[in-house]
């Protein structure tokens, strides 16, 4: 667990008003960033390119539950919608290369923009850090090209949603590393700003902010502690990988597989899932395109290989998803694969709740051990 | 089919169907022109009056088998063609007309035709693969012209055609749609239907009707339960699943069980 106290006193804390957010937006624009942030499109909060600060639907809230999402115009606060930064860093469909009939290879030329994510949530910031760990120094070139020129402006969450469990995963509801600027709308028009990098310090210096008062810092700390209490699942990270590994044969997975469709919506919306399929599209002139598309471990064909299939039944595929997120990932890449954003819960058309699955497997193992 | 410069002979046949899938070939526009450079259209009554008796390299069959005459014809086509591709949901699963397979045939004929005694059709409308060996299938009501084109390109360049058979949801999400089921409570068959249409219905804010047919390893039980949970009455769940591809094996087997429950 990361505690609010540790975070708050790591750097400077500034106080401003809502107009300063607009100035922050405009500084990003004036520095040549294409700004991507939350926008209300057909009653859903999407991540889209923004031309104007006023496109951000502050004042709207959302209601999220397993398999349920609605935006409400209630003066509340919205969380993230279905899109995550993954869509921009690691596009759902990407042309890798074209092979010509003479076997020469042509690589596509993409235009890479300096990109600012404005108002993404701490869980999505954490997801970018997780993706960094996956891609490493030698990872996907497209990813690295976009990543190199990112400006990360994060909005801390004062009101976590009902599917959020970032506090359990240690990734939110406030940003603690890897951001340029974090801000918190603490109420009554006051906004607290924190720089998280040299770039962030530089950008904030263009705003007319004041150092925050001690009382403001105390107030912020309490807000964060309260929010942390809400964004929790009913399990903890303590010995989680080991416990889950002892529950490989858990009945819980078999029960869930009766409700799961294997549709892979969860893999698609997950801000860290990086699996892909490669499609070759031959053209009549003898050339061929190779295209990479998002795929996920719930797909039947995902674990199908020449000569066989190593996860034919759906319960094994569902279990793999849980194990990769909470067991294997940390051994492969040093972090958990789940940041607790809850997207896979909200956007599962079957309404399956990953938190409950993990909790139930843990409980089952613990009961077994006690006996 | 690569390696020789002779044009491949392509034939397009129509069985019991609406012709929409053949029209999709014509919809290919510029792509059709590039296709014509590689193939000789030997038989395609919708597009040309020329009748080349074959044999053909590639035969596309649109439509289901639903008359005694069609049973014979489809066998002849098989004998006369090197590669047979069933195109469209009628040819692949029996089509909308296979709704009659769930009912009493005589009742249906009486309801539809003023002179039922003039009708000489089979009790059931069935997929081409029930009658002959089919090399490849491209489903859809109608087919997606780009997917059909892709399969043709693969066949004509000597590959074994491949397209993904995973859920429509994946294509829906990759295309950037918002799930209508989660965000608006609209029933959608996407979680058990195959990708390929480009998630057309969800991209217009409607639920998938399942016209491309089941995905690989579909879970109709789980979906039916969920649709009931979000408020769709059981009778409507049944109608929806029957609608376009209810005669496909996995959905039919499920419905036979579910209707009795
Ligand atoms: S998971 Fe945490 S960081 Fe993400 S939106 Fe919810 S509360 Fe905010
Ligand atoms: S958990 Fe939900 S979203 Fe994931 S594959 Fe199963 S039904 Fe689909
Ligand atoms: S597994 Fe679910 S909760 Fe965890 S990061 Fe992925 S989408 Fe979010
Ligand atoms: S959870 Fe599944 S889809 Fe996601 S990264 Fe792991 S193996 Fe890939
Ligand atoms: S709208 Fe339908 S196809 Fe798209 S993700 Fe939702 S359930 Fe799947």
XYZ file of C-alpha atoms and ligand atoms in Angstrom:
672
model
C 0.000 0.000 0.000
C 1.141 3.493 -0.794
C -0.010 6.075 1.668
C -1.148 9.528 0.813
C 1.360 11.051 3.236
C 4.318 9.595 1.439
C 3.121 10.960 -1.853
C 2.190 14.431 -0.831
C 5.492 15.418 0.651
C 7.600 14.090 -2.116
C 7.378 17.309 -4.079
C 5.921 20.735 -4.073
C 2.191 21.314 -3.890
C 0.535 24.317 -5.485
C -2.875 25.770 -5.247
C -4.918 27.331 -8.025
C -8.427 27.615 -9.394
C -10.332 25.933 -12.229
C -9.202 28.582 -14.703
C -5.653 27.430 -14.097
C -6.625 24.039 -15.513
C -7.628 25.791 -18.685
C -4.288 27.591 -18.738
C -2.545 24.266 -18.242
C -4.433 22.893 -21.219
C -3.442 25.900 -23.297
C 0.206 25.629 -22.284
C 0.207 22.066 -23.594
C -1.343 23.232 -26.857
C 1.066 26.150 -27.212
C 3.971 23.773 -26.746
C 2.817 21.821 -29.757
C 1.131 18.850 -28.118
C -1.911 17.184 -29.567
C -4.082 16.923 -26.490
C -6.050 13.767 -25.794
C -8.550 13.771 -22.993
C -12.049 12.900 -21.863
C -14.905 13.993 -24.067
C -18.615 13.222 -23.978
C -19.571 11.421 -27.197
C -23.031 9.845 -27.550
C -23.507 9.669 -23.780
C -20.168 7.982 -23.120
C -16.915 9.507 -21.875
C -14.394 8.715 -24.592
C -10.690 9.502 -24.879
C -10.433 11.768 -27.885
C -8.334 14.498 -29.341
C -9.506 17.778 -27.794
C -9.402 21.135 -29.491
C -10.694 23.121 -26.591
C -10.514 22.819 -22.825
C -14.286 23.254 -22.598
C -14.798 19.930 -24.356
C -13.916 18.199 -21.097
C -17.287 17.345 -19.538
C -16.550 18.417 -15.967
C -19.779 18.275 -14.027
C -20.873 14.967 -15.527
C -20.672 11.807 -13.509
C -20.990 8.156 -14.349
C -22.482 5.046 -12.865
C -20.416 1.927 -13.336
C -21.183 -1.602 -12.183
C -20.391 -5.072 -13.545
C -21.630 -4.986 -17.162
C -23.154 -1.549 -16.679
C -22.161 1.979 -17.694
C -24.195 5.175 -17.802
C -23.188 8.831 -17.841
C -25.216 11.080 -15.581
C -25.453 14.840 -15.663
C -25.414 15.243 -11.904
C -22.636 17.684 -11.145
C -20.555 14.695 -10.063
C -17.281 13.289 -11.302
C -16.699 10.902 -14.136
C -14.192 8.065 -14.181
C -12.630 6.625 -17.304
C -14.820 5.221 -20.070
C -13.999 2.218 -22.255
C -10.943 3.793 -23.933
C -7.510 3.749 -22.386
C -4.174 5.223 -23.457
C -3.407 1.801 -24.963
C -5.513 2.752 -27.985
C -3.038 5.528 -28.808
C 0.211 3.849 -27.795
C -0.562 0.429 -29.134
C -3.283 0.768 -31.772
C -5.888 -1.956 -32.251
C -4.835 -2.449 -35.853
C -1.396 -1.648 -37.164
C 0.187 -2.266 -40.540
C 3.596 -3.784 -39.835
C 4.980 -4.029 -43.350
C 4.290 -4.823 -46.961
C 6.232 -7.474 -48.858
C 6.587 -6.780 -52.558
C 6.582 -9.504 -55.213
C 10.399 -9.200 -55.449
C 10.481 -9.974 -51.694
C 11.616 -6.480 -50.777
C 10.050 -5.176 -47.603
C 8.440 -1.802 -47.250
C 7.760 -0.360 -43.820
C 4.928 2.081 -43.292
C 5.812 5.636 -42.373
C 3.699 6.844 -39.516
C 3.444 10.378 -38.358
C 4.190 10.636 -34.661
C 2.831 13.572 -32.733
C 3.879 15.008 -29.432
C 0.947 13.824 -27.382
C -0.416 15.111 -24.104
C -2.857 13.001 -22.140
C -4.925 15.490 -20.201
C -6.985 14.412 -17.221
C -6.358 10.676 -17.471
C -6.747 8.838 -14.182
C -3.944 7.530 -11.979
C -4.800 3.931 -12.898
C -4.199 4.751 -16.546
C -0.951 6.457 -15.679
C 0.019 3.273 -13.848
C -1.048 1.260 -16.902
C 1.382 3.248 -19.042
C 4.126 2.435 -16.538
C 3.131 -1.236 -16.719
C 3.223 -1.147 -20.517
C 6.670 0.464 -20.315
C 7.789 -2.539 -18.309
C 6.413 -4.900 -20.939
C 7.840 -3.114 -23.946
C 11.197 -2.374 -22.332
C 13.966 -0.728 -24.289
C 13.644 -3.016 -27.252
C 9.881 -3.247 -27.408
C 7.453 -2.244 -30.059
C 8.803 0.634 -32.098
C 5.461 2.335 -32.582
C 4.891 2.278 -28.847
C 8.279 3.769 -28.118
C 7.872 6.520 -30.706
C 4.603 7.700 -29.154
C 5.892 7.169 -25.634
C 9.024 9.275 -26.147
C 7.002 12.440 -26.540
C 4.243 12.026 -24.013
C 3.119 14.677 -21.597
C 1.177 13.085 -18.762
C -1.307 15.284 -16.942
C -3.231 13.218 -14.451
C -6.405 13.946 -12.530
C -6.468 12.409 -9.072
C -9.715 10.704 -8.165
C -11.670 12.104 -5.264
C -14.649 9.857 -5.973
C -13.674 6.379 -7.110
C -16.329 4.476 -9.026
C -18.002 1.254 -8.000
C -15.759 -0.935 -10.142
C -12.483 0.787 -9.166
C -9.944 -1.094 -7.048
C -6.746 0.831 -7.704
C -6.068 1.311 -3.978
C -5.775 -2.447 -3.608
C -3.404 -2.634 -6.554
C -1.350 0.317 -5.248
C -1.858 2.358 -8.410
C -4.364 5.019 -7.344
C -6.622 6.810 -6.677
C -3.890 9.428 -6.783
C -0.782 9.570 -8.916
C 2.477 8.916 -7.202
C 5.062 8.342 -9.902
C 5.730 8.657 -13.570
C 3.568 11.704 -14.256
C 4.437 15.215 -15.333
C 1.593 17.069 -13.657
C -1.071 15.769 -11.288
C -4.030 17.828 -10.263
C -6.913 17.365 -7.863
C -10.195 19.223 -8.034
C -10.770 19.449 -4.323
C -14.085 21.317 -4.494
C -15.278 24.958 -4.287
C -13.388 25.703 -7.466
C -9.990 25.008 -5.897
C -7.496 22.871 -7.775
C -4.290 21.521 -6.250
C -1.376 20.958 -8.616
C 1.692 18.781 -8.186
C 4.604 18.565 -10.608
C 6.026 15.071 -10.997
C 8.937 15.713 -13.366
C 11.215 18.494 -14.579
C 8.910 18.977 -17.519
C 6.004 19.266 -15.095
C 7.832 21.892 -13.017
C 8.591 23.831 -16.160
C 5.026 23.686 -17.416
C 3.523 24.674 -14.078
C 5.880 27.657 -13.910
C 3.881 29.168 -16.773
C 0.783 29.219 -14.551
C 0.225 31.719 -11.778
C -0.093 29.282 -8.889
C 0.608 29.784 -5.211
C 2.268 27.285 -2.902
C -0.521 25.415 -1.129
C -1.320 26.308 2.501
C -0.714 23.696 5.179
C -4.460 23.352 5.730
C -4.961 22.713 2.047
C -2.376 19.966 2.112
C -4.059 18.406 5.140
C -7.417 18.618 3.433
C -6.017 17.003 0.300
C -4.431 14.244 2.316
C -7.741 13.426 3.944
C -9.525 13.425 0.617
C -6.994 10.959 -0.693
C -7.217 8.705 2.315
C -11.005 8.633 2.033
C -10.865 7.908 -1.672
C -8.354 5.123 -1.042
C -10.789 3.439 1.281
C -13.389 3.302 -1.473
C -11.248 1.995 -4.304
C -10.624 -1.393 -2.732
C -11.334 -4.997 -3.574
C -11.929 -7.667 -0.971
C -8.457 -9.119 -1.236
C -4.957 -7.810 -0.616
C -1.694 -8.160 -2.496
C -0.052 -9.958 0.401
C 1.105 -13.362 -0.887
C -1.423 -13.023 -3.675
C 0.653 -14.730 -6.407
C 1.514 -17.647 -4.136
C -2.061 -18.022 -2.955
C -3.490 -17.960 -6.464
C -0.981 -20.532 -7.548
C -2.242 -22.835 -4.854
C -5.718 -22.437 -6.271
C -5.062 -23.639 -9.805
C -7.725 -26.302 -9.507
C -10.266 -23.960 -7.903
C -13.931 -24.593 -8.610
C -14.346 -20.829 -8.907
C -12.905 -20.841 -12.422
C -15.244 -23.593 -13.531
C -18.230 -21.734 -12.145
C -17.209 -18.515 -13.872
C -16.716 -20.314 -17.166
C -20.432 -21.103 -17.123
C -21.164 -17.377 -17.287
C -18.245 -16.180 -19.403
C -18.656 -15.935 -23.205
C -14.983 -16.010 -24.117
C -15.689 -12.800 -26.016
C -12.425 -11.120 -24.923
C -13.999 -7.731 -24.285
C -12.006 -7.732 -21.063
C -8.722 -8.190 -22.925
C -9.634 -5.432 -25.376
C -10.543 -2.809 -22.765
C -7.744 -3.702 -20.364
C -5.198 -0.868 -20.457
C -2.288 -3.291 -20.087
C -3.211 -6.368 -22.168
C -0.761 -6.402 -25.026
C -1.491 -9.649 -26.857
C -1.972 -9.596 -30.586
C -2.626 -11.685 -33.654
C -0.842 -11.243 -36.943
C -2.834 -11.326 -40.170
C -1.316 -11.670 -43.618
C -3.371 -10.185 -46.402
C -2.127 -11.183 -49.855
C -2.848 -8.851 -52.747
C -3.491 -9.946 -56.307
C -0.301 -8.285 -57.556
C 1.739 -10.766 -55.509
C 2.477 -8.445 -52.610
C 1.205 -9.025 -49.092
C 0.404 -6.894 -46.091
C 1.186 -7.982 -42.576
C -1.144 -6.474 -39.994
C -1.086 -6.690 -36.229
C -4.394 -6.640 -34.388
C -5.382 -6.827 -30.740
C -6.173 -10.321 -29.568
C -6.570 -11.733 -26.088
C -6.210 -14.897 -24.080
C -9.971 -15.449 -23.960
C -9.905 -16.141 -27.695
C -10.237 -19.786 -28.572
C -7.549 -19.581 -31.241
C -5.140 -17.750 -28.949
C -3.689 -20.921 -27.460
C -4.010 -22.948 -30.633
C -0.658 -23.895 -32.077
C 0.561 -26.113 -34.863
C -0.293 -29.598 -33.721
C -2.578 -28.797 -30.822
C -4.278 -26.545 -28.364
C -3.179 -25.913 -24.807
C -6.234 -24.105 -23.413
C -9.229 -25.594 -25.123
C -11.764 -25.146 -22.380
C -12.925 -21.726 -21.407
C -12.251 -22.158 -17.707
C -8.569 -22.633 -18.511
C -8.607 -19.476 -20.617
C -10.339 -17.484 -17.912
C -7.896 -18.818 -15.348
C -4.951 -17.872 -17.527
C -6.188 -14.285 -17.659
C -6.306 -14.124 -13.867
C -2.964 -15.839 -13.432
C -1.196 -13.683 -15.975
C -2.499 -10.513 -14.374
C -1.755 -11.464 -10.766
C 0.927 -14.149 -10.846
C 3.049 -14.460 -13.980
C 3.250 -10.784 -14.859
C 5.115 -9.793 -11.731
C 7.709 -12.477 -12.415
C 8.029 -11.498 -16.052
C 8.004 -7.739 -15.746
C 8.272 -6.813 -12.060
C 4.765 -5.380 -11.666
C 1.281 -6.791 -11.505
C -0.476 -6.858 -14.858
C -3.599 -5.376 -13.328
C -3.831 -1.750 -12.230
C -7.315 -2.104 -10.772
C -9.046 0.225 -13.222
C -12.115 -2.013 -13.272
C -12.699 -1.656 -17.021
C -12.889 -5.395 -17.507
C -15.665 -5.431 -14.902
C -17.717 -2.537 -16.245
C -17.346 -3.582 -19.895
C -17.873 -7.316 -19.501
C -21.200 -7.912 -21.233
C -21.734 -10.879 -18.913
C -21.207 -8.690 -15.849
C -18.406 -10.846 -14.450
C -16.526 -9.207 -11.595
C -12.802 -9.953 -11.583
C -12.522 -8.760 -7.980
C -14.969 -11.384 -6.814
C -13.225 -14.117 -8.752
C -9.873 -13.321 -7.181
C -11.444 -12.935 -3.749
C -13.257 -16.270 -4.039
C -10.182 -18.182 -5.166
C -8.172 -16.651 -2.312
C -10.903 -17.568 0.179
C -11.095 -21.105 -1.122
C -7.342 -21.574 -0.790
C -7.303 -20.047 2.686
C -10.116 -22.293 3.885
C -8.314 -25.301 2.480
C -5.084 -24.320 4.252
C -6.800 -23.835 7.579
C -8.246 -27.328 7.487
C -3.478 -21.420 -58.383
C -0.305 -19.391 -58.541
C 2.445 -20.191 -60.940
C 0.508 -20.203 -64.184
C -0.611 -17.186 -66.074
C -3.827 -18.656 -67.278
C -6.820 -16.908 -65.783
C -8.792 -18.931 -63.291
C -12.332 -19.707 -64.300
C -14.793 -18.312 -61.787
C -18.446 -19.307 -61.594
C -21.105 -17.778 -59.371
C -24.280 -19.770 -58.732
C -27.467 -18.759 -57.062
C -29.646 -21.116 -55.049
C -32.426 -20.155 -52.636
C -31.419 -16.655 -51.666
C -32.028 -12.970 -52.238
C -29.002 -12.316 -54.507
C -27.587 -9.871 -51.992
C -24.332 -11.783 -51.692
C -23.722 -11.839 -55.429
C -24.438 -8.139 -55.425
C -21.664 -7.751 -52.900
C -19.262 -9.040 -55.534
C -20.410 -6.302 -57.843
C -20.096 -3.830 -54.964
C -16.370 -4.525 -54.990
C -16.034 -1.741 -57.543
C -12.397 -1.111 -58.317
C -11.407 -4.303 -56.580
C -13.677 -6.153 -58.992
C -11.637 -4.764 -61.873
C -8.419 -6.039 -60.344
C -10.124 -9.374 -59.765
C -11.169 -9.590 -63.398
C -7.530 -9.314 -64.384
C -6.945 -12.598 -62.592
C -10.135 -14.490 -63.323
C -12.314 -15.214 -66.244
C -15.960 -14.942 -65.306
C -17.288 -18.147 -66.753
C -20.727 -18.163 -65.222
C -22.368 -15.303 -63.334
C -25.919 -14.717 -64.507
C -26.385 -11.675 -62.322
C -23.584 -9.919 -64.167
C -23.332 -11.476 -67.620
C -25.379 -13.647 -69.972
C -22.366 -15.704 -70.955
C -22.700 -19.379 -70.042
C -19.510 -21.383 -69.992
C -20.366 -24.993 -69.104
C -17.168 -25.466 -67.099
C -15.216 -27.075 -65.576
C -14.513 -24.213 -63.210
C -11.551 -23.460 -61.005
C -13.551 -21.657 -58.368
C -17.306 -21.908 -57.856
C -19.081 -19.554 -55.495
C -22.436 -20.784 -54.316
C -24.955 -18.358 -52.933
C -28.157 -19.610 -51.356
C -29.417 -22.598 -49.443
C -30.534 -25.917 -50.834
C -34.306 -25.925 -50.562
C -35.758 -27.689 -53.616
C -35.231 -31.189 -55.059
C -33.791 -29.572 -58.184
C -31.177 -27.735 -56.120
C -30.055 -30.986 -54.520
C -29.098 -32.293 -57.971
C -27.620 -29.029 -59.184
C -25.316 -28.593 -56.226
C -23.859 -32.066 -56.815
C -23.180 -31.225 -60.434
C -21.394 -28.056 -59.445
C -19.189 -29.986 -57.085
C -18.222 -32.426 -59.851
C -17.523 -29.590 -62.204
C -15.433 -27.356 -59.903
C -12.044 -27.549 -58.317
C -12.747 -25.273 -55.358
C -16.240 -24.688 -54.003
C -16.857 -21.715 -51.729
C -20.226 -21.282 -50.030
C -20.977 -17.585 -49.774
C -23.504 -16.015 -47.500
C -25.485 -17.227 -44.542
C -28.044 -19.051 -46.728
C -25.337 -21.200 -48.265
C -23.411 -21.614 -45.033
C -26.223 -22.152 -42.498
C -29.534 -22.391 -44.398
C -30.439 -18.712 -44.168
C -33.549 -16.934 -42.944
C -35.645 -19.378 -44.952
C -34.473 -22.093 -42.582
C -36.884 -20.590 -40.052
C -39.339 -22.995 -41.665
C -37.203 -25.867 -40.407
C -38.582 -25.152 -36.941
C -42.201 -25.330 -38.096
C -44.599 -27.657 -39.821
C -43.717 -27.437 -43.499
C -47.294 -27.772 -44.799
C -48.489 -24.951 -42.547
C -45.736 -22.687 -43.774
C -46.430 -23.342 -47.448
C -50.138 -22.709 -46.915
C -49.469 -19.473 -45.118
C -47.084 -18.123 -47.721
C -48.454 -19.211 -51.091
C -51.998 -18.819 -52.432
C -51.566 -22.049 -54.416
C -49.471 -24.322 -52.212
C -49.962 -27.237 -54.600
C -47.706 -25.450 -57.131
C -44.809 -25.447 -54.711
C -42.204 -28.134 -55.013
C -39.677 -27.531 -52.290
C -38.022 -29.520 -49.544
C -39.297 -29.562 -46.009
C -36.071 -28.054 -44.793
C -33.769 -25.350 -46.106
C -30.237 -26.588 -45.575
C -26.666 -25.420 -46.006
C -24.676 -26.440 -49.068
C -22.307 -28.405 -46.848
C -25.165 -30.787 -45.947
C -25.084 -31.985 -49.562
C -21.545 -31.722 -50.883
C -18.024 -31.177 -49.647
C -17.415 -27.446 -49.427
C -13.859 -26.154 -49.458
C -14.406 -22.796 -47.803
C -17.270 -20.815 -46.344
C -17.806 -17.083 -46.115
C -20.876 -16.276 -44.059
C -22.868 -13.090 -43.653
C -26.292 -11.819 -44.608
C -25.064 -10.417 -46.845
C -21.358 -11.263 -46.882
C -18.904 -8.492 -46.202
C -17.475 -7.735 -49.624
C -13.996 -7.099 -48.286
C -13.931 -10.393 -46.429
C -15.177 -12.172 -49.550
C -12.551 -10.380 -51.603
C -9.887 -11.302 -49.082
C -10.831 -14.985 -49.311
C -10.815 -14.833 -53.101
C -7.402 -13.159 -53.106
C -6.057 -15.854 -50.828
C -7.485 -18.653 -52.970
C -6.260 -17.069 -56.188
C -2.756 -16.579 -54.828
C -2.576 -20.218 -53.810
C -3.061 -19.868 -50.084
C -5.437 -21.652 -47.831
C -7.773 -18.842 -46.892
C -7.815 -17.761 -43.313
C -10.050 -15.415 -41.475
C -10.487 -15.091 -37.759
C -13.424 -16.840 -36.149
C -13.368 -15.042 -32.811
C -16.196 -13.024 -31.261
C -17.736 -10.011 -32.904
C -16.977 -8.157 -29.668
C -13.302 -8.114 -30.529
C -13.913 -6.477 -33.884
C -16.408 -4.158 -32.217
C -13.853 -3.024 -29.655
C -10.976 -2.773 -32.113
C -13.177 -0.559 -34.266
C -13.733 1.773 -31.329
C -17.451 1.167 -30.800
C -19.020 1.498 -27.408
C -20.765 -1.656 -26.228
C -24.517 -1.177 -26.647
C -25.271 -3.894 -24.152
C -23.227 -2.307 -21.358
C -23.882 1.358 -22.114
C -27.536 1.161 -23.193
C -28.901 -2.196 -22.154
C -29.583 -3.185 -25.779
C -29.513 -6.979 -26.336
C -26.610 -7.979 -28.564
C -25.578 -11.388 -29.930
C -22.013 -10.179 -30.549
C -20.446 -12.168 -27.707
C -21.201 -15.466 -29.450
C -21.187 -14.389 -33.088
C -18.222 -14.353 -35.400
C -16.321 -11.248 -36.432
C -16.221 -10.243 -40.094
C -18.976 -7.680 -40.644
C -16.982 -4.839 -39.124
C -19.437 -4.750 -36.190
C -21.888 -2.970 -38.442
C -24.940 -3.050 -36.170
C -23.197 -1.971 -32.950
C -21.520 0.842 -34.865
C -25.025 2.168 -35.553
C -26.081 1.724 -31.951
C -27.967 -1.539 -32.498
C -27.374 -4.971 -31.095
C -25.920 -7.710 -33.309
C -28.602 -9.956 -34.860
C -26.153 -12.749 -35.505
C -26.315 -12.715 -39.278
C -22.712 -13.915 -39.675
C -23.321 -16.956 -37.514
C -21.616 -18.403 -34.472
C -17.984 -17.798 -33.567
C -15.631 -20.616 -32.742
C -16.530 -22.268 -29.404
C -19.631 -20.117 -28.796
C -21.442 -20.028 -25.459
C -25.135 -19.568 -26.266
C -26.185 -20.849 -22.819
C -24.319 -18.100 -21.037
C -25.535 -15.421 -23.427
C -29.176 -16.494 -23.252
C -29.008 -16.360 -19.473
C -27.471 -12.902 -19.585
C -30.042 -11.601 -22.070
C -32.794 -12.782 -19.759
C -30.998 -11.096 -16.860
C -30.982 -7.732 -18.632
C -34.697 -8.070 -19.277
C -35.247 -9.811 -22.618
C -38.119 -12.315 -22.304
C -37.185 -15.899 -23.096
C -39.437 -16.024 -26.192
C -37.528 -13.089 -27.630
C -34.193 -14.650 -26.819
C -35.333 -17.671 -28.822
C -36.551 -15.614 -31.778
C -33.360 -13.618 -31.886
C -31.152 -16.686 -31.823
C -33.263 -18.450 -34.443
C -33.448 -15.407 -36.699
C -30.496 -15.605 -39.050
C -28.311 -18.507 -38.045
C -30.423 -20.549 -35.669
C -29.981 -23.541 -37.960
C -26.207 -23.566 -37.440
C -25.164 -26.583 -35.375
C -24.187 -24.942 -32.087
C -27.179 -22.607 -31.919
C -29.635 -25.265 -33.040
C -28.386 -27.746 -30.466
C -28.655 -25.096 -27.788
C -32.132 -23.957 -28.837
C -33.479 -27.492 -28.896
C -32.470 -27.810 -25.279
C -33.348 -24.278 -24.174
C -36.848 -24.327 -25.669
C -37.712 -27.394 -23.645
C -36.335 -26.049 -20.356
S -9.461 2.910 -10.602
Fe -8.687 4.440 -9.172
S -7.493 5.806 -10.421
Fe -8.796 4.639 -11.801
S -10.604 5.887 -12.067
Fe -11.028 4.489 -10.400
S -10.444 5.615 -8.556
Fe -9.540 6.665 -10.286
S -14.921 -12.223 -18.628
Fe -16.562 -11.106 -19.635
S -15.546 -9.817 -21.134
Fe -14.097 -11.397 -20.526
S -14.368 -13.035 -22.013
Fe -15.688 -13.518 -20.291
S -17.666 -12.640 -20.836
Fe -16.167 -11.715 -22.186
S -7.436 -6.625 -15.457
Fe -9.283 -5.389 -15.421
S -9.069 -4.086 -13.650
Fe -7.079 -4.923 -14.088
S -6.087 -3.397 -15.378
Fe -7.071 -4.859 -16.733
S -9.082 -4.002 -17.153
Fe -8.263 -2.928 -15.368
S -4.036 -11.334 -19.669
Fe -4.160 -12.490 -21.552
S -4.445 -11.010 -23.208
Fe -3.775 -9.898 -21.382
S -1.580 -9.753 -21.666
Fe -1.989 -11.583 -20.433
S -2.106 -13.262 -21.874
Fe -2.284 -11.359 -23.009
S -21.958 -4.109 -28.716
Fe -22.283 -6.308 -28.976
S -20.576 -6.923 -30.259
Fe -20.038 -4.937 -29.433
S -18.864 -5.412 -27.570
Fe -21.010 -5.146 -26.961
S -21.850 -7.200 -26.959
Fe -19.970 -7.278 -28.152
